[in-house]
Coordinates of C-alpha atoms in Angstrom, one line a residue:
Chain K
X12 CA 6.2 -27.9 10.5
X13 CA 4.0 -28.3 13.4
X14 CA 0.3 -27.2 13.2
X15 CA -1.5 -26.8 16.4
X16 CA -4.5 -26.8 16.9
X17 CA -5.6 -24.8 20.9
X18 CA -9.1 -25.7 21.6
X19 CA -10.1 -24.7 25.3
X20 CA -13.1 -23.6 26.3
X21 CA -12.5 -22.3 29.7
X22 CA -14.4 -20.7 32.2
X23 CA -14.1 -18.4 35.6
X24 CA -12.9 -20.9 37.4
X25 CA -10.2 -22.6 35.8
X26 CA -8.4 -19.4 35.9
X27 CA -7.2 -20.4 39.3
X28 CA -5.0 -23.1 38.2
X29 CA -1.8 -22.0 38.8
X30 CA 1.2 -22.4 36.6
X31 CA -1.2 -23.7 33.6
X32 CA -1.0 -27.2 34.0
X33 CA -2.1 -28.1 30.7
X34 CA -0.7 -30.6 28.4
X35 CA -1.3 -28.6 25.1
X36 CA 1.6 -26.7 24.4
X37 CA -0.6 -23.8 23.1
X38 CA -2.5 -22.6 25.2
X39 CA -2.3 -19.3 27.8
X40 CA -4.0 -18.2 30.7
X41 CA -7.4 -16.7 29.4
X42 CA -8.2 -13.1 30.8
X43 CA -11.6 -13.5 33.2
X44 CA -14.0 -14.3 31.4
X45 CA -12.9 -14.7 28.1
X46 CA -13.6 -17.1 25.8
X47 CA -10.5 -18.7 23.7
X48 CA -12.1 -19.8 20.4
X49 CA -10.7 -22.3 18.9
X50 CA -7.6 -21.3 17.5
X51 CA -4.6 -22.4 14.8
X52 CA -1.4 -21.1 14.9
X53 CA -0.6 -20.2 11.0
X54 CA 2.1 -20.5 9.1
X55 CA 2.8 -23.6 11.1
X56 CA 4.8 -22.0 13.6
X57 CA 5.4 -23.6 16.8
X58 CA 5.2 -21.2 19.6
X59 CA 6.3 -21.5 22.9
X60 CA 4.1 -20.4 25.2
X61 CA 4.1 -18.4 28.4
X62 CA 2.5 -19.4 31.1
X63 CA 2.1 -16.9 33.9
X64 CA 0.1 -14.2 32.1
X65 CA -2.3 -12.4 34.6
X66 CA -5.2 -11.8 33.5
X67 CA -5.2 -8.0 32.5
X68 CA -2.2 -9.3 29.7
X69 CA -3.2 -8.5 26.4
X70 CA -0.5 -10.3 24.7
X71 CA -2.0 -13.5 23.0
X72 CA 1.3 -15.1 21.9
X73 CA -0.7 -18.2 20.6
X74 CA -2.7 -15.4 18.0
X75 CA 0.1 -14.6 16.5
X76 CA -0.3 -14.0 12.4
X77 CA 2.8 -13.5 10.6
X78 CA 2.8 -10.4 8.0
X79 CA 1.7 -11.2 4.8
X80 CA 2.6 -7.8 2.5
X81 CA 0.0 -7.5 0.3
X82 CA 0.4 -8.2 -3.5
X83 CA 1.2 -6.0 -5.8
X84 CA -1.2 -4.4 -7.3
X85 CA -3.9 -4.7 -4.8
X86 CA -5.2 -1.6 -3.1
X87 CA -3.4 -0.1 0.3
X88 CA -0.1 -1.8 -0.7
X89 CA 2.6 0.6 1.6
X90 CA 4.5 2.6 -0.6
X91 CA 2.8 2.5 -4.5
X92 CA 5.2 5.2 -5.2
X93 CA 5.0 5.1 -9.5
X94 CA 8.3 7.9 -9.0
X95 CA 11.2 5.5 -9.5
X96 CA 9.4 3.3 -12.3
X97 CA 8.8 6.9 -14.4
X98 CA 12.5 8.4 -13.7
X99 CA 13.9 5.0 -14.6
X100 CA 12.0 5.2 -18.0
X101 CA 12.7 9.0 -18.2
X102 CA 16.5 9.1 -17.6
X103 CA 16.6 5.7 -20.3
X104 CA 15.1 7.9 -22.9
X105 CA 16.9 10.9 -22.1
X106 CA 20.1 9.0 -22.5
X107 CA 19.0 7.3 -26.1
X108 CA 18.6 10.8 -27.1
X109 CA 22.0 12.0 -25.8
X110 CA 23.5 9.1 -27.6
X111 CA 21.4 9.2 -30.9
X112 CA 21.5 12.8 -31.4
X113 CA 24.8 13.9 -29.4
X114 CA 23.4 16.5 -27.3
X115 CA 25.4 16.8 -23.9
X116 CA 22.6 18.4 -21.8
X117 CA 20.4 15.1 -22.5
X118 CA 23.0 12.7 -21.1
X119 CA 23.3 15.1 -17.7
X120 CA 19.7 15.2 -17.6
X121 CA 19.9 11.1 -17.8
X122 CA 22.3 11.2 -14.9
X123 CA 20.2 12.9 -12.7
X124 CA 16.6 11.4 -13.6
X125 CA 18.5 7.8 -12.8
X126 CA 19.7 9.5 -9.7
X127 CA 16.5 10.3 -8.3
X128 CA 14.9 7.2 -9.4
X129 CA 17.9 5.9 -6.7
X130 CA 17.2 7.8 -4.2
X131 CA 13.1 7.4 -4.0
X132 CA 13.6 3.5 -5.0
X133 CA 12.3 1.0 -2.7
X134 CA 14.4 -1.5 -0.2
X135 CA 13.1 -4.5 -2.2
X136 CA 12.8 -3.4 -5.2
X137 CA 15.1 -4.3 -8.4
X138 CA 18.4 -3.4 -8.0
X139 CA 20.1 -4.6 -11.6
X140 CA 17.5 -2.4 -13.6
X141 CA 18.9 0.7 -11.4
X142 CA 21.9 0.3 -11.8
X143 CA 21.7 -0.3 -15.6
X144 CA 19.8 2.4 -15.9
X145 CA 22.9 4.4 -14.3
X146 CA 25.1 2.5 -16.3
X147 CA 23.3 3.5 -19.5
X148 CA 23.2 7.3 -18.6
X149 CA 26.8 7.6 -17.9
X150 CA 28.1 5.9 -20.9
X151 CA 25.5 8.5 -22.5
X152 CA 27.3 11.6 -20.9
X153 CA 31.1 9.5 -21.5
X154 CA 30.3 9.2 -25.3
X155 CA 28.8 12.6 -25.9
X156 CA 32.1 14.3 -24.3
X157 CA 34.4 11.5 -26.7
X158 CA 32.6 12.3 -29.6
X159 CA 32.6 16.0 -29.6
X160 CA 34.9 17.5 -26.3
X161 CA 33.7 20.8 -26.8
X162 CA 32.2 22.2 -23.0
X163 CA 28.8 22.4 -23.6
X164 CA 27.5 25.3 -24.5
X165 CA 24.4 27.1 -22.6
X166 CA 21.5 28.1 -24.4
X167 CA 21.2 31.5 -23.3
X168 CA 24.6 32.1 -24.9
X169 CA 24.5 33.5 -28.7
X170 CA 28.1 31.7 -29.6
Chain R
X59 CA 53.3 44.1 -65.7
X60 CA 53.6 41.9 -63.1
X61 CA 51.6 38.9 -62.8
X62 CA 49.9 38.7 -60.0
X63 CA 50.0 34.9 -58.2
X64 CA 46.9 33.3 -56.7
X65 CA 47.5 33.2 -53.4
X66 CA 48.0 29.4 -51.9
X67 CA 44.8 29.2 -50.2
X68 CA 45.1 28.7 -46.5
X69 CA 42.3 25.8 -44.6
X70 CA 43.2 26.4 -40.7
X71 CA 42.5 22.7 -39.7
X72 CA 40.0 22.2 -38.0
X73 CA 41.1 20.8 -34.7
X74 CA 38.9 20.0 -31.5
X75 CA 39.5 21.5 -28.3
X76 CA 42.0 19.8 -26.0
X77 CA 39.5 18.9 -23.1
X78 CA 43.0 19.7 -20.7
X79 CA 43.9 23.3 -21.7
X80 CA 41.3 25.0 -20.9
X81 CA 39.0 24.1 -17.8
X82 CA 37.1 27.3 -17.0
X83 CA 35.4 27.0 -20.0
X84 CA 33.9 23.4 -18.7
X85 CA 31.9 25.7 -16.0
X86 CA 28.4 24.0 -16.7
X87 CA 30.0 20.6 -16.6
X88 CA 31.6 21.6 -13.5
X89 CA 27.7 22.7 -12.4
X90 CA 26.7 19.6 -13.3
X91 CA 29.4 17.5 -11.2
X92 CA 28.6 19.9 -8.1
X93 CA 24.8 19.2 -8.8
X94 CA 25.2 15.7 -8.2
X95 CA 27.7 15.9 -5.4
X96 CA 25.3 18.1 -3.5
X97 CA 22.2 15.6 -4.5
X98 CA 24.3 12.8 -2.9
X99 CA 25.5 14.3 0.0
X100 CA 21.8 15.4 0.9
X101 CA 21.1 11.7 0.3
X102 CA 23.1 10.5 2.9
X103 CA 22.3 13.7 5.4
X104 CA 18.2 13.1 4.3
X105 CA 18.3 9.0 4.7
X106 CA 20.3 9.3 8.2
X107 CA 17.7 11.8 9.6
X108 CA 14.9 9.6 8.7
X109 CA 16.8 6.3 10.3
X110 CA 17.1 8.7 13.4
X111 CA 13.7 9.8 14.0
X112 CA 12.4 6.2 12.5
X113 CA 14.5 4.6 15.7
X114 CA 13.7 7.6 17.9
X115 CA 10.3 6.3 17.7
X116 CA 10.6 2.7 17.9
X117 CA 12.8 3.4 21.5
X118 CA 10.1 5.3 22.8
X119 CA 7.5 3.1 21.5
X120 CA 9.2 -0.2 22.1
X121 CA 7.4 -0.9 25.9
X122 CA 4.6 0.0 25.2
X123 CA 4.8 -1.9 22.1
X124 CA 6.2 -4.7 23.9
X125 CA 3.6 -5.0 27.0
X126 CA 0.6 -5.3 23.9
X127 CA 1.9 -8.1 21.7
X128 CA 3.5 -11.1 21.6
X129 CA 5.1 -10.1 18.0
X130 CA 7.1 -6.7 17.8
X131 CA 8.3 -6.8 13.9
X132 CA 8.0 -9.7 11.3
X133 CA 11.4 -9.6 9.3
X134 CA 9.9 -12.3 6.7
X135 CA 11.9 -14.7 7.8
X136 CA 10.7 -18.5 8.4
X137 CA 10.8 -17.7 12.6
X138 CA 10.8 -14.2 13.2
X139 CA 14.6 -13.5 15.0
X140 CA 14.9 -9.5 14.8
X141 CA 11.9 -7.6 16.1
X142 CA 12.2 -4.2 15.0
X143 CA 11.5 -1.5 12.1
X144 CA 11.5 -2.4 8.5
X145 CA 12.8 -0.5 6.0
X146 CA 10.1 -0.3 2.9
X147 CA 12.4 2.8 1.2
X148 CA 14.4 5.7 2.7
X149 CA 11.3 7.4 4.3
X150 CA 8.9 4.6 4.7
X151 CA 9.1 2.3 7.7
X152 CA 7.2 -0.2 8.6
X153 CA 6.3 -2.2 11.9
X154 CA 4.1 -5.1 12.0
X155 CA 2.9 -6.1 16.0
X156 CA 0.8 -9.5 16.7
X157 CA -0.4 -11.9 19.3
X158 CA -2.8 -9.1 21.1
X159 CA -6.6 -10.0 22.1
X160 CA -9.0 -8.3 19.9
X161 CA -6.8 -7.8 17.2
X162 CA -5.6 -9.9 14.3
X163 CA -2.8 -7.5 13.7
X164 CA -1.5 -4.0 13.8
X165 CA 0.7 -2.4 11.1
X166 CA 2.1 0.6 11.8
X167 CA 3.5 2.6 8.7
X168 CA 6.3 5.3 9.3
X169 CA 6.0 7.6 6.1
X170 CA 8.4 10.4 6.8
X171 CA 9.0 13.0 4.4
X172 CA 11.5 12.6 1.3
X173 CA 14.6 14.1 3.0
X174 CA 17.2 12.0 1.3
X175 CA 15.7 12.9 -2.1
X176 CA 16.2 16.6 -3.7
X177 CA 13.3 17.0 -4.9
X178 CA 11.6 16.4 -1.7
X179 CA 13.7 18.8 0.1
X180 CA 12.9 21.7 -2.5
X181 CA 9.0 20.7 -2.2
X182 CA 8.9 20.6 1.7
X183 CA 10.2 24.2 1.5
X184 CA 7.3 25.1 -0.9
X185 CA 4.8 23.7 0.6
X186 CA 5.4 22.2 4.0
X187 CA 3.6 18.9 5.3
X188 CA 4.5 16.5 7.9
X189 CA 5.7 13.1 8.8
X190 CA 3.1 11.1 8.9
X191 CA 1.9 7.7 11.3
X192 CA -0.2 5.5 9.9
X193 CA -1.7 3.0 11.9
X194 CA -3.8 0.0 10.6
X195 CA -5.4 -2.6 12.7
X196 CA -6.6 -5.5 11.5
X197 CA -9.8 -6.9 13.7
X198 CA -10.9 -10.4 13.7
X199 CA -14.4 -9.7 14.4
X200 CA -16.5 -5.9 14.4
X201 CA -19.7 -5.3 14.2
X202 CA -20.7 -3.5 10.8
X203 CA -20.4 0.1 10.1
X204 CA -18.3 2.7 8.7
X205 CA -17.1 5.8 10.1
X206 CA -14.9 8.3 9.5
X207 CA -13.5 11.8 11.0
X208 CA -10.9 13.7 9.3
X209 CA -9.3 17.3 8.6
X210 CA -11.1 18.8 6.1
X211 CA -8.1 18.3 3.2
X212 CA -8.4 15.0 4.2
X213 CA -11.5 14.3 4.4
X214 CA -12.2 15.7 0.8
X215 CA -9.6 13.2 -0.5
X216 CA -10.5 10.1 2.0
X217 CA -14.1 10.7 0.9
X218 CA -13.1 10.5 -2.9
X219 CA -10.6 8.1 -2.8
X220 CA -11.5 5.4 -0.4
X221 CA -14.6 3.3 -2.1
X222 CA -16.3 2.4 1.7
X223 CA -16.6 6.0 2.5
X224 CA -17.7 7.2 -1.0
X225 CA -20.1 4.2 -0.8
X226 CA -21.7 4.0 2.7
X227 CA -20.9 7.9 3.7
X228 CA -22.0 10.0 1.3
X229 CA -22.5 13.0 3.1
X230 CA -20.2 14.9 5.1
X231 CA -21.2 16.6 8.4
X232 CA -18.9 18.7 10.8
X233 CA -18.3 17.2 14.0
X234 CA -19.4 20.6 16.2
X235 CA -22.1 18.4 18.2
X236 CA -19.4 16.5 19.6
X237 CA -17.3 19.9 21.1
X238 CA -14.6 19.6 17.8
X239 CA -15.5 22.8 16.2
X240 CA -15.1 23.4 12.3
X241 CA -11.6 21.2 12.6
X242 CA -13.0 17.6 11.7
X243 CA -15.9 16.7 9.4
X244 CA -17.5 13.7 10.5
X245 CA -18.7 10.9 7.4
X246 CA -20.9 8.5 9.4
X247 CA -22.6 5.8 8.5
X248 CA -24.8 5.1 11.6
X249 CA -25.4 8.0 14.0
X250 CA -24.9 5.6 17.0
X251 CA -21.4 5.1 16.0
X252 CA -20.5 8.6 16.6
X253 CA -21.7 8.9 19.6
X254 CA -20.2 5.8 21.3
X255 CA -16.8 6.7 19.4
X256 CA -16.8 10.6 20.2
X257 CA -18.9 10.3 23.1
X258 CA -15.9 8.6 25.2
X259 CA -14.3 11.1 27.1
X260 CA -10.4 9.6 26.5
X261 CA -11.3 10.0 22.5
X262 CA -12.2 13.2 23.6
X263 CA -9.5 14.1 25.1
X264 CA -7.6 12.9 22.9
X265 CA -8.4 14.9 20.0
X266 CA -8.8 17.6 21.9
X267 CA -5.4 17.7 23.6
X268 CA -3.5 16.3 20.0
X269 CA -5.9 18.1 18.0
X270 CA -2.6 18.9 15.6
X271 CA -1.9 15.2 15.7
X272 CA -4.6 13.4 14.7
X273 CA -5.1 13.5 10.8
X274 CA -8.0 11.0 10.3
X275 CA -10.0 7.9 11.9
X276 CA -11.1 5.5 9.5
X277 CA -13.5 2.5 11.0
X278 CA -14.9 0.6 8.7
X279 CA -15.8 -3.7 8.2
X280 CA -15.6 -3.2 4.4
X281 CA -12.5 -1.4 4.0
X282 CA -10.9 -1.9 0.7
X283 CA -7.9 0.7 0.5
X284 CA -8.9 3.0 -2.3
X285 CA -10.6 2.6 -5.1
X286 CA -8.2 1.7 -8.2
X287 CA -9.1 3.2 -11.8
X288 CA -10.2 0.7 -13.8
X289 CA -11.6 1.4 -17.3
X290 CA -13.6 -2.1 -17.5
X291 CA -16.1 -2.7 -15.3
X292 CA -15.1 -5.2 -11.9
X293 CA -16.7 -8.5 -12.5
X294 CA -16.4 -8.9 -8.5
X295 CA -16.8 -6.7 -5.8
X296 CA -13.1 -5.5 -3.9
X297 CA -12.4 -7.9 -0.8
X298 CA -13.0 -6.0 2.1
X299 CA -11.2 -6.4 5.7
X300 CA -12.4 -5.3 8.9
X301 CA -9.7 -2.5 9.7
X302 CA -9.5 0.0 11.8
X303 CA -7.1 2.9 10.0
X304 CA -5.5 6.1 12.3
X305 CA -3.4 8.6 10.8
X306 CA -1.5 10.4 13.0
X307 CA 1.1 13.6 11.9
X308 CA 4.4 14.2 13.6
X309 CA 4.4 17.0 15.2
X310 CA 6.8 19.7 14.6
X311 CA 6.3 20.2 10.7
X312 CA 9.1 18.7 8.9
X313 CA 11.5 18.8 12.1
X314 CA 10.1 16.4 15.4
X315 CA 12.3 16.9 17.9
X316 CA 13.1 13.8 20.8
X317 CA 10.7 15.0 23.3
X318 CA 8.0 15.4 20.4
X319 CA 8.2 12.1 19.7
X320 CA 7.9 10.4 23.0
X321 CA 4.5 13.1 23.7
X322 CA 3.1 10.9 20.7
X323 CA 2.7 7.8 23.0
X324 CA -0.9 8.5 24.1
X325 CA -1.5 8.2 20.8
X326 CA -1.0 4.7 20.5
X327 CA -2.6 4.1 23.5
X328 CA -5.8 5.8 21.9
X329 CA -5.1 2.9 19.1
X330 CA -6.0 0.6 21.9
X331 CA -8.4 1.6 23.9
X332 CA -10.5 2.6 20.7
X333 CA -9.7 -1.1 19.5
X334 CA -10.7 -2.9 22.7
X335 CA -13.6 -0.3 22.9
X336 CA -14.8 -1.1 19.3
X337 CA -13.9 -4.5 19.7
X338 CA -17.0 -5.3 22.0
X339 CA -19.1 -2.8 20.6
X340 CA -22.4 -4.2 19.7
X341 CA -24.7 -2.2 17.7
X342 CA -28.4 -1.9 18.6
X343 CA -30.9 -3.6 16.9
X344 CA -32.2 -0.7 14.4
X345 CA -28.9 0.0 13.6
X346 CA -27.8 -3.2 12.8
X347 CA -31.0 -3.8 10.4
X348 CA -29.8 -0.5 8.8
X349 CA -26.8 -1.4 8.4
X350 CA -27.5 -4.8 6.8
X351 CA -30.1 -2.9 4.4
X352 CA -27.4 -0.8 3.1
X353 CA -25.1 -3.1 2.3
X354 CA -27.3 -5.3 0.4
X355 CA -28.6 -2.5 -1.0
X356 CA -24.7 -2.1 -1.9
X357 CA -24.4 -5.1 -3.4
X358 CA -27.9 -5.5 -5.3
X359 CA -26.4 -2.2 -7.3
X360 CA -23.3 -3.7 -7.7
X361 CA -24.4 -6.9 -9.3
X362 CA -27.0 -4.9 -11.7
X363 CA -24.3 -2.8 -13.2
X364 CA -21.8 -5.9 -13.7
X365 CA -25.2 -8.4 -14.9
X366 CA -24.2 -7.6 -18.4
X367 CA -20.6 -8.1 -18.1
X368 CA -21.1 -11.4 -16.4
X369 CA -23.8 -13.1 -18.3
X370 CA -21.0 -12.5 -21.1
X371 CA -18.6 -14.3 -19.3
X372 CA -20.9 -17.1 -18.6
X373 CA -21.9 -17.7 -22.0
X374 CA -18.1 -17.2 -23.1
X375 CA -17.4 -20.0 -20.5
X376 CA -20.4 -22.2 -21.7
X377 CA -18.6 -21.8 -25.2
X378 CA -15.1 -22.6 -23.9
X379 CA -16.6 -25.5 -22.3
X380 CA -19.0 -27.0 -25.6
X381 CA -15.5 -26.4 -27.7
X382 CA -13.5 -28.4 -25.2
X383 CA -16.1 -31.4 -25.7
X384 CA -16.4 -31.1 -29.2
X385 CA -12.6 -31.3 -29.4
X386 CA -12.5 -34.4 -27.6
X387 CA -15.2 -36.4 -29.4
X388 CA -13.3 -35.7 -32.2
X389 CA -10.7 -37.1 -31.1
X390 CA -12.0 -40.6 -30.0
X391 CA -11.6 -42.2 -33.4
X392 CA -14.6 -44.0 -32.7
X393 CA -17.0 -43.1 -35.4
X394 CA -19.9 -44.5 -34.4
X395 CA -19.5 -42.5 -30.6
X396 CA -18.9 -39.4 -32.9
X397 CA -22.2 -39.8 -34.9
X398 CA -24.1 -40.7 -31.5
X399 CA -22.9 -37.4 -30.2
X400 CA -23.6 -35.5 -33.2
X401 CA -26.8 -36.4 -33.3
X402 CA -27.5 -35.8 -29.4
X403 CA -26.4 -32.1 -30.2
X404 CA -28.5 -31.9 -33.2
X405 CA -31.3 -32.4 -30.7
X406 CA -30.4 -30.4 -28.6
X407 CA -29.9 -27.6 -30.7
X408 CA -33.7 -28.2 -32.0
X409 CA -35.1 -27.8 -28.7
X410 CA -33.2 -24.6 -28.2
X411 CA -34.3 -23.1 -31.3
X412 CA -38.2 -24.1 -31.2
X413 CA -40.3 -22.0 -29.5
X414 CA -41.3 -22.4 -26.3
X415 CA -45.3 -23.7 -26.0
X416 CA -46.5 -22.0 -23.0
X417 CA -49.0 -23.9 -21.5
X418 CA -52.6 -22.2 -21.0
X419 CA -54.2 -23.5 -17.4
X420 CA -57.9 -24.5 -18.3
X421 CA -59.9 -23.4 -15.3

């Protein structure tokens, strides 16, 4: 890991060197009369650097700061969406019901609330408690049709 | 006559339906199978629409994007390889550009709406919003002041959710002055602000030309994302960032077409001249003196209502730390250290407790 360190305070009139004949390998052309503080490349990068930028470029290629995605938890974090966390905790208990009390309408109601915890779910987010989730609400729906394979009956029905 | 025999009595058995011989009377499982099968196939349909108009906008984006920074898209890795969108969920995309002067960074959210979920779909057709842009810029240096101009629904919720606005812009005044009619409210900090922002005719024409396109401006060096709801007090005020925040809506409702998408370039370029403009932006004496009172003023409040909480946690810390000691004198099996220490604490504690003498000057 190479850190650089791209100290260079330059004025007007350097700006007419051509090619950048500098032996740093981190610095660029500063725009006219601008000031390049002193600057650090983080993450220890090494950056190769450009040297022909005229002077109304506003790419800083020696500036660059990686993306740090902020922690969880802290505020303005892309994406706090609570939806899949309370479907996954929904269609679990949905499907303990099914289970426990043998009623066919909880274990379809499992399916889908795992379903839609799926479908809002984030890239990064954890993919085994998902899919057990799923797992859990289908074995709910299998068992309640094994124990009792009666169709389900709807409740507007008087049978 | 004849006897009359009890009649064998008859128990049908009770056997469960075959779950083969008769399907029609499954019809609500059969509901429930096409329920799914329609949920998933909207999934796909909903997720491929939002990678479309996701990439739709980083192709007519990606020049512009290009000629600004060094950086187009961090994929995480150790040396960034792929530039390009990255996918936060099925709607949400996200874009992070570097290596620009006056910036430290840009992140540029894509929040469309929840096409590939169901539920989304049925609550689009109820009530109808828009994919959103949401730009953040991350400055390395600004001069301090808040500011804000927003739609009114979202300037009721920016102004109650976000803790700089609620905190240094209490009061919200319509933007007429400035030629935006009753459209945007205006939640200032210092006047001077407003004028330099909304007093630059590309702004201007800007807002006035995209006037369905621009949701909010949010300029602020204390901004701290919104406020989170906490029961116990903060013993610390939030970090704050210098940022810069535009959010921008898609035109088109719920359904941007191609050419939409590539009249929402000026956009970004507004992102960069307000940037550079705000970059160099000096305020003026008064306002900077204004600006310093309030946020001491700020503070000074913020450390009265958290004194009580933290003198507790000082003293809980000066406990923590007498235990520790006392723990490890008594572990030196030294006795006569242990009975000097004792009887250094036995002093102290006497001093403590007796009561101060104040001392009367004799003039």
């Amino acid at each position: 890991m190479v850190e650089l360190a791209v100290i260079s305070c330059v004025d007007e009139r350097e700006n007419d060197r051509p090619g950048g004949e500098i032996s740093h390998a981190g610095d660029t052309k500063p725009a006219e009369g601008e000031l390049l503080e002193e600057e650090q490349v983080k993450g220890g990068l090494s950056v190769t650097m450009q040297t022909a930028n005229h002077s109304s470029d506003p790419k800083r290629a020696d500036k660059i700061t990686r993306y740090k995605p902020p922690a969880q938890g802290t505020p303005g974090a892309p994406g706090e969406d609570p939806t899949t966390d309370y479907m996954n905790v929904l269609g679990m208990i949905f499907s303990m019901c099914g289970l426990m009390m043998r009623l066919k309408w909880c274990a379809w109601v499992a399916l889908y609330c795992s379903c839609i915890s799926f479908a809002n779910a984030r890239v990064n987010d954890d993919t085994k408690q998902m899919l057990s989730s799923f797992m859990l609400s289908i074995s709910a729906v299998v068992m309640s049709y094994l124990q009792n394979p009666q169709p389900m009956t709807p409740p507007w029905s008087n049978i | 006559m004849p006897k009359t025999q009890e009649e064998p009595k008859i128990t049908i058995a009770n056997v469960p339906l075959h779950l083969r011989s008769n399907w029609d009377s499954f019809y609500l499982e059969m509901l429930m199978i096409a329920g799914l099968v329609v949920y998933f196939i909207n999934f796909i349909v909903g997720k491929s629409k939002n990678q479309k108009l996701a990439n739709a906008w980083f192709t007519s984006h990606k020049n512009l994007l290009e000629q600004n920074f060094a950086l187009v898209g961090d994929d995480g890795k150790q040396v960034p390889e792929s530039g390009g969108l990255q996918k936060e969920s099925e709607n949400v995309y996200t874009l992070w550009c570097s290596g620009r002067t006056n910036m430290e960074g840009m992140l540029v959210e894509l929040k469309f709406i929840k096409r590939q979920d169901m539920i989304g779909v049925v609550s689009q057709l109820i009530r109808p919003s828009s994919d959103q842009l949401l730009v953040k810029v991350h400055l390395d240096e600004m001069d301090s002041f808040v500011f804000a101009l927003a739609t009114k629904k979202t300037a009721a919720r920016l102004s109650k959710e976000m803790t700089d606005i609620s905190t240094f812009c209490p009061e919200k005044k319509s933007a007429d002055k400035f030629g935006f009619g009753s459209q945007y409210v205006l939640m200032n900090e210092l006047g001077e602000v407003a004028s330099t922002v909304l007093g630059d005719p590309k702004v201007t024409a800007v807002l006035n030309k995209f006037s369905g396109m621009v949701d909010f401006l949010h300029f602020s060096d204390q901004y701290s994302g919104p406020k989170q709801p906490e029961d116990t007090q903060p013993t610390k005020l939030p970090e704050v960032r210098r940022a810069l925040v535009f959010g921008f809506n898609f035109p088109g409702r719920g359904n941007p077409s191609l050419e939409a998408i590539e009249s929402m370039r000026p956009l970004l370029q507004l992102v960069f001249h307000v940037t550079d403009k705000l970059r160099r932006f000096k305020l003026s004496k008064e306002g900077k003196a204004k600006a310093e009172k309030n946020r001491s003023r700020v503070e000074e409040a913020f450390l009265k209502a958290t004194h009580a909480a933290r003198a507790e946690m000082a003293q809980a810390k000066r406990e923590e730390r007498k235990r520790m000691e006392r723990e490890k004198m008594l572990e030196i099996d030294d006795p006569d250290k242990q009975r000097k220490w004792e009887e250094r604490e036995q002093r102290r504690q006497m001093k403590r407790r007796a009561p101060k003498m104040k001392q009367l000057k004799t003039s």
